[in-house]
Tab-separated table of C-alpha atoms in Angstrom:
chain	number	residue	atom	x	y	z
A	378	UNK	CA	13.932	78.797	-100.058
A	379	UNK	CA	16.819	76.532	-99.062
A	380	UNK	CA	16.191	72.813	-99.537
A	381	UNK	CA	18.176	69.886	-98.228
A	382	UNK	CA	18.233	66.221	-99.143
A	383	UNK	CA	16.216	63.668	-97.148
A	384	UNK	CA	18.603	61.131	-95.617
A	385	UNK	CA	18.474	58.014	-93.492
A	386	UNK	CA	21.036	55.920	-91.627
A	387	UNK	CA	21.445	52.216	-92.348
A	388	UNK	CA	24.281	49.970	-91.137
A	389	UNK	CA	26.305	53.023	-90.215
A	390	UNK	CA	25.973	54.552	-93.672
A	391	UNK	CA	23.990	57.631	-94.704
A	392	UNK	CA	21.694	57.237	-97.711
A	393	UNK	CA	20.240	60.107	-99.725
A	394	UNK	CA	16.611	59.038	-100.168
A	395	UNK	CA	16.052	61.505	-102.986
A	396	UNK	CA	18.893	59.944	-104.966
A	397	UNK	CA	17.581	56.452	-104.280
A	398	UNK	CA	14.098	57.475	-105.422
A	399	UNK	CA	15.207	59.280	-108.572
A	400	UNK	CA	17.705	56.687	-109.813
A	401	UNK	CA	15.025	54.035	-109.271
A	402	UNK	CA	12.511	56.057	-111.299
A	403	UNK	CA	15.054	56.712	-114.065
A	404	UNK	CA	15.983	53.027	-114.188
A	405	UNK	CA	12.314	51.992	-114.294
A	406	UNK	CA	11.571	54.415	-117.159
A	407	UNK	CA	14.506	53.132	-119.214
A	408	UNK	CA	13.559	49.500	-118.504
A	409	UNK	CA	9.918	50.048	-119.461
A	410	UNK	CA	10.975	51.948	-122.577
A	411	UNK	CA	13.285	49.101	-123.622
A	412	UNK	CA	10.579	46.475	-123.045
A	413	UNK	CA	7.846	48.402	-124.845
A	414	UNK	CA	9.982	49.273	-127.876
A	415	UNK	CA	11.226	45.695	-128.352
A	416	UNK	CA	8.037	43.836	-127.460
A	417	UNK	CA	6.847	43.268	-131.039
A	418	UNK	CA	9.871	43.337	-133.301
A	419	UNK	CA	9.247	43.227	-137.032
A	420	UNK	CA	11.362	43.202	-140.180
A	421	UNK	CA	9.695	46.467	-141.156
A	422	UNK	CA	9.905	48.587	-138.002
A	423	UNK	CA	6.983	50.783	-137.077
A	424	UNK	CA	6.100	53.015	-134.149
A	425	UNK	CA	8.336	52.743	-131.119
A	426	UNK	CA	10.560	50.153	-132.787
A	427	UNK	CA	11.751	52.949	-135.072
A	428	UNK	CA	12.884	54.859	-131.988
A	429	UNK	CA	14.934	52.036	-130.459
A	430	UNK	CA	16.488	51.213	-133.818
A	431	UNK	CA	17.418	54.868	-134.248
A	432	UNK	CA	19.106	54.804	-130.823
A	433	UNK	CA	20.925	51.609	-131.813
A	434	UNK	CA	22.131	53.083	-135.112
A	435	UNK	CA	23.206	56.274	-133.354
A	436	UNK	CA	25.299	54.358	-130.805
A	437	UNK	CA	26.718	52.190	-133.582
A	438	UNK	CA	27.891	55.395	-135.220
A	439	UNK	CA	29.573	56.512	-131.975
A	440	UNK	CA	31.344	53.179	-131.655
A	441	UNK	CA	32.351	53.162	-135.318
A	442	UNK	CA	33.966	56.581	-134.946
A	443	UNK	CA	36.216	55.382	-132.106
A	444	UNK	CA	37.077	51.739	-132.881
A	445	UNK	CA	36.409	48.976	-135.389
A	446	UNK	CA	33.114	47.117	-135.070
A	447	UNK	CA	34.770	43.757	-134.365
A	448	UNK	CA	36.258	45.235	-131.210
A	449	UNK	CA	33.507	47.680	-130.294
A	450	UNK	CA	30.369	45.686	-131.124
A	451	UNK	CA	30.262	44.185	-127.640
A	452	UNK	CA	29.796	47.688	-126.167
A	453	UNK	CA	26.620	48.477	-128.128
A	454	UNK	CA	24.180	47.757	-125.306
A	455	UNK	CA	26.385	49.541	-122.783
A	456	UNK	CA	26.299	52.652	-124.972
A	457	UNK	CA	22.530	52.439	-125.515
A	458	UNK	CA	21.900	52.014	-121.790
A	459	UNK	CA	24.125	54.949	-120.844
A	460	UNK	CA	22.631	57.210	-123.499
A	461	UNK	CA	19.007	56.527	-122.524
A	462	UNK	CA	19.632	56.448	-118.774
A	463	UNK	CA	21.532	59.732	-118.655
A	464	UNK	CA	19.074	61.429	-121.003
A	465	UNK	CA	16.091	60.366	-118.878
A	466	UNK	CA	17.926	61.343	-115.677
A	467	UNK	CA	18.731	64.770	-117.101
A	468	UNK	CA	15.087	65.373	-118.035
A	469	UNK	CA	13.414	64.315	-114.778
A	470	UNK	CA	14.060	67.551	-112.898
A	471	UNK	CA	13.111	69.904	-115.733
A	472	UNK	CA	9.289	70.051	-115.523
A	473	UNK	CA	9.131	70.576	-111.760
A	474	UNK	CA	10.767	69.918	-108.390
A	475	UNK	CA	8.991	68.492	-105.354
A	476	UNK	CA	10.011	69.573	-101.870
A	477	UNK	CA	8.272	68.398	-98.698
A	478	UNK	CA	9.081	70.172	-95.426
A	479	UNK	CA	12.199	71.743	-96.992
A	480	UNK	CA	13.384	68.327	-98.178
A	481	UNK	CA	13.926	68.101	-101.939
A	482	UNK	CA	12.565	64.759	-103.153
A	483	UNK	CA	12.094	65.196	-106.905
A	484	UNK	CA	15.025	66.413	-109.010
A	485	UNK	CA	17.310	65.176	-111.738
A	486	UNK	CA	19.544	62.469	-110.246
A	487	UNK	CA	22.398	63.779	-112.404
A	488	UNK	CA	22.160	67.106	-110.534
A	489	UNK	CA	23.999	65.362	-107.687
A	490	UNK	CA	27.786	64.867	-107.950
A	491	UNK	CA	27.560	61.551	-106.093
A	492	UNK	CA	25.541	60.053	-108.947
A	493	UNK	CA	27.595	61.483	-111.809
A	494	UNK	CA	30.947	60.610	-110.240
A	495	UNK	CA	29.676	57.089	-109.537
A	496	UNK	CA	28.727	56.720	-113.207
A	497	UNK	CA	32.116	58.089	-114.257
A	498	UNK	CA	33.955	55.738	-111.886
A	499	UNK	CA	31.957	52.791	-113.235
A	500	UNK	CA	32.942	53.733	-116.789
A	501	UNK	CA	36.646	54.092	-115.975
A	502	UNK	CA	36.687	50.783	-114.052
A	503	UNK	CA	35.033	49.094	-117.044
A	504	UNK	CA	37.718	50.464	-119.375
A	505	UNK	CA	40.415	48.844	-117.229
A	506	UNK	CA	38.456	45.601	-116.956
A	507	UNK	CA	38.000	45.241	-120.704
A	508	UNK	CA	41.565	46.381	-121.349
A	509	UNK	CA	42.903	43.554	-119.173
A	510	UNK	CA	40.358	41.059	-120.503
A	511	UNK	CA	41.062	41.738	-124.182
A	512	UNK	CA	44.811	42.412	-124.055
A	513	UNK	CA	45.977	40.469	-121.040
A	514	UNK	CA	47.333	41.969	-117.834
A	515	UNK	CA	50.961	42.085	-119.027
A	516	UNK	CA	50.254	43.737	-122.371
A	517	UNK	CA	47.759	46.132	-120.810
A	518	UNK	CA	50.154	47.131	-118.029
A	519	UNK	CA	52.865	47.820	-120.590
A	520	UNK	CA	50.719	50.629	-121.961
A	521	UNK	CA	51.241	52.624	-118.757
A	522	UNK	CA	55.048	52.695	-119.181
A	523	UNK	CA	55.272	53.148	-122.943
A	524	UNK	CA	56.751	54.829	-124.830
A	525	UNK	CA	58.731	56.102	-121.781
A	526	UNK	CA	58.682	54.767	-118.226
A	527	UNK	CA	58.716	58.197	-116.579
A	528	UNK	CA	55.237	58.818	-118.053
A	529	UNK	CA	53.705	56.294	-115.616
A	530	UNK	CA	52.713	58.814	-112.884
A	531	UNK	CA	51.250	61.137	-115.502
A	532	UNK	CA	49.105	58.319	-116.874
A	533	UNK	CA	47.855	57.531	-113.381
A	534	UNK	CA	46.947	61.202	-112.929
A	535	UNK	CA	45.187	61.064	-116.301
A	536	UNK	CA	42.935	58.245	-115.084
A	537	UNK	CA	41.827	60.301	-112.067
A	538	UNK	CA	41.350	63.446	-114.150
A	539	UNK	CA	39.267	61.534	-116.705
A	540	UNK	CA	37.002	60.313	-113.908
A	541	UNK	CA	36.600	63.761	-112.379
A	542	UNK	CA	36.001	65.621	-115.647
A	543	UNK	CA	33.562	63.005	-116.954
A	544	UNK	CA	31.450	63.141	-113.792
A	545	UNK	CA	31.695	66.819	-112.914
A	546	UNK	CA	30.978	68.026	-116.447
A	547	UNK	CA	27.626	66.237	-116.400
A	548	UNK	CA	26.824	67.353	-112.853
A	549	UNK	CA	27.765	70.996	-113.411
A	550	UNK	CA	25.623	71.450	-116.496
A	551	UNK	CA	22.502	69.788	-115.064
A	552	UNK	CA	22.806	71.341	-111.597
A	553	UNK	CA	23.293	74.856	-112.989
A	554	UNK	CA	20.218	74.461	-115.176
A	555	UNK	CA	18.031	73.392	-112.266
A	556	UNK	CA	19.322	76.205	-110.059
A	557	UNK	CA	18.315	78.811	-112.635
A	558	UNK	CA	14.917	77.159	-113.137
A	559	UNK	CA	14.424	77.332	-109.368
A	560	UNK	CA	15.278	81.033	-109.329
A	561	UNK	CA	12.840	81.715	-112.171
A	562	UNK	CA	10.143	79.711	-110.392
A	563	UNK	CA	10.732	81.784	-107.259
A	564	UNK	CA	10.356	84.959	-109.300
A	565	UNK	CA	7.100	83.610	-110.725
A	566	UNK	CA	5.753	83.151	-107.203
A	567	UNK	CA	6.335	86.795	-106.313
A	568	UNK	CA	3.005	87.978	-107.681
A	569	UNK	CA	1.346	88.581	-111.035
A	570	UNK	CA	4.113	90.854	-112.306
A	571	UNK	CA	6.754	88.345	-111.322
A	572	UNK	CA	4.845	85.508	-112.973
A	573	UNK	CA	4.495	87.443	-116.215
A	574	UNK	CA	8.157	88.430	-116.123
A	575	UNK	CA	9.334	84.876	-115.457
A	576	UNK	CA	7.046	83.072	-117.937
A	577	UNK	CA	8.999	83.683	-121.141
A	578	UNK	CA	12.490	83.213	-119.607
A	579	UNK	CA	11.216	79.996	-118.028
A	580	UNK	CA	10.055	78.634	-121.382
A	581	UNK	CA	13.302	79.626	-123.077
A	582	UNK	CA	15.442	78.087	-120.346
A	583	UNK	CA	13.348	74.908	-120.307
A	584	UNK	CA	14.016	74.492	-124.022
A	585	UNK	CA	17.701	75.247	-123.605
A	586	UNK	CA	17.931	72.799	-120.684
A	587	UNK	CA	16.441	70.039	-122.846
A	588	UNK	CA	19.126	70.781	-125.432
A	589	UNK	CA	21.882	70.804	-122.792
A	590	UNK	CA	20.601	67.579	-121.217
A	591	UNK	CA	20.582	65.862	-124.614
A	592	UNK	CA	24.077	67.078	-125.480
A	593	UNK	CA	25.435	65.982	-122.097
A	594	UNK	CA	24.007	62.474	-122.550
A	595	UNK	CA	25.701	62.340	-125.956
A	596	UNK	CA	29.031	63.653	-124.618
A	597	UNK	CA	29.092	61.191	-121.706
A	598	UNK	CA	28.367	58.234	-123.995
A	599	UNK	CA	30.830	59.413	-126.635
A	600	UNK	CA	33.639	59.866	-124.106
A	601	UNK	CA	32.860	56.436	-122.654
A	602	UNK	CA	33.483	54.887	-126.072
A	603	UNK	CA	36.635	56.987	-126.526
A	604	UNK	CA	38.026	55.836	-123.168
A	605	UNK	CA	37.185	52.201	-123.907
A	606	UNK	CA	38.754	52.428	-127.357
A	607	UNK	CA	41.902	53.892	-125.826
A	608	UNK	CA	42.199	50.809	-123.607
A	609	UNK	CA	41.161	47.969	-125.930
A	610	UNK	CA	41.948	48.995	-129.518
A	611	UNK	CA	45.329	47.954	-130.899
A	612	UNK	CA	45.744	51.174	-132.866
A	613	UNK	CA	45.390	53.447	-129.784
């Protein structure tokens, strides 16, 4: 069955209510998770504190592999936020989808190119902001015409291609996974034989989708640190 997104008009702009709902839920989950895991910090971590410290160490490793800690330490919380937010967003549409009157309300927010390209644009804008802030506008601008001035248009094209590939890679992987889950769910609703035939493939694809969603969160965060390092590190 074909589903479409619920929308509304406000101040001459069209808003996708499903996107608004799902990014709000993803943000709330990440916020609650951060509060709960850091509520009772101890020198000897236990329980959920172990989880948040593992995330912190993991992101520290990503930063350390792209730039020195003196330069990259300030991006620790950015990396942690991106990693947890994208992971949660990727997982939201896996267990089920909710459609009301052919309007799809519950899905992974990262299964929409508007969301992923917005995240990618935010990342690329941040790389330019920190590049100018840490190097100065003149020194940063020189990087676009060195070592040869004729490379300038190619470097501009590179910025656009980085934005597109960063956003569309995430969208394509999550959207394709949810499409196949929807097809399997439709097969399961075609009777007892269909349900039995779809059960095992559904379980296998659910597990694979969790793996893909985790890897995509890692790739997005890793590439964010690579792009930032390219703009702010002296040795890049």
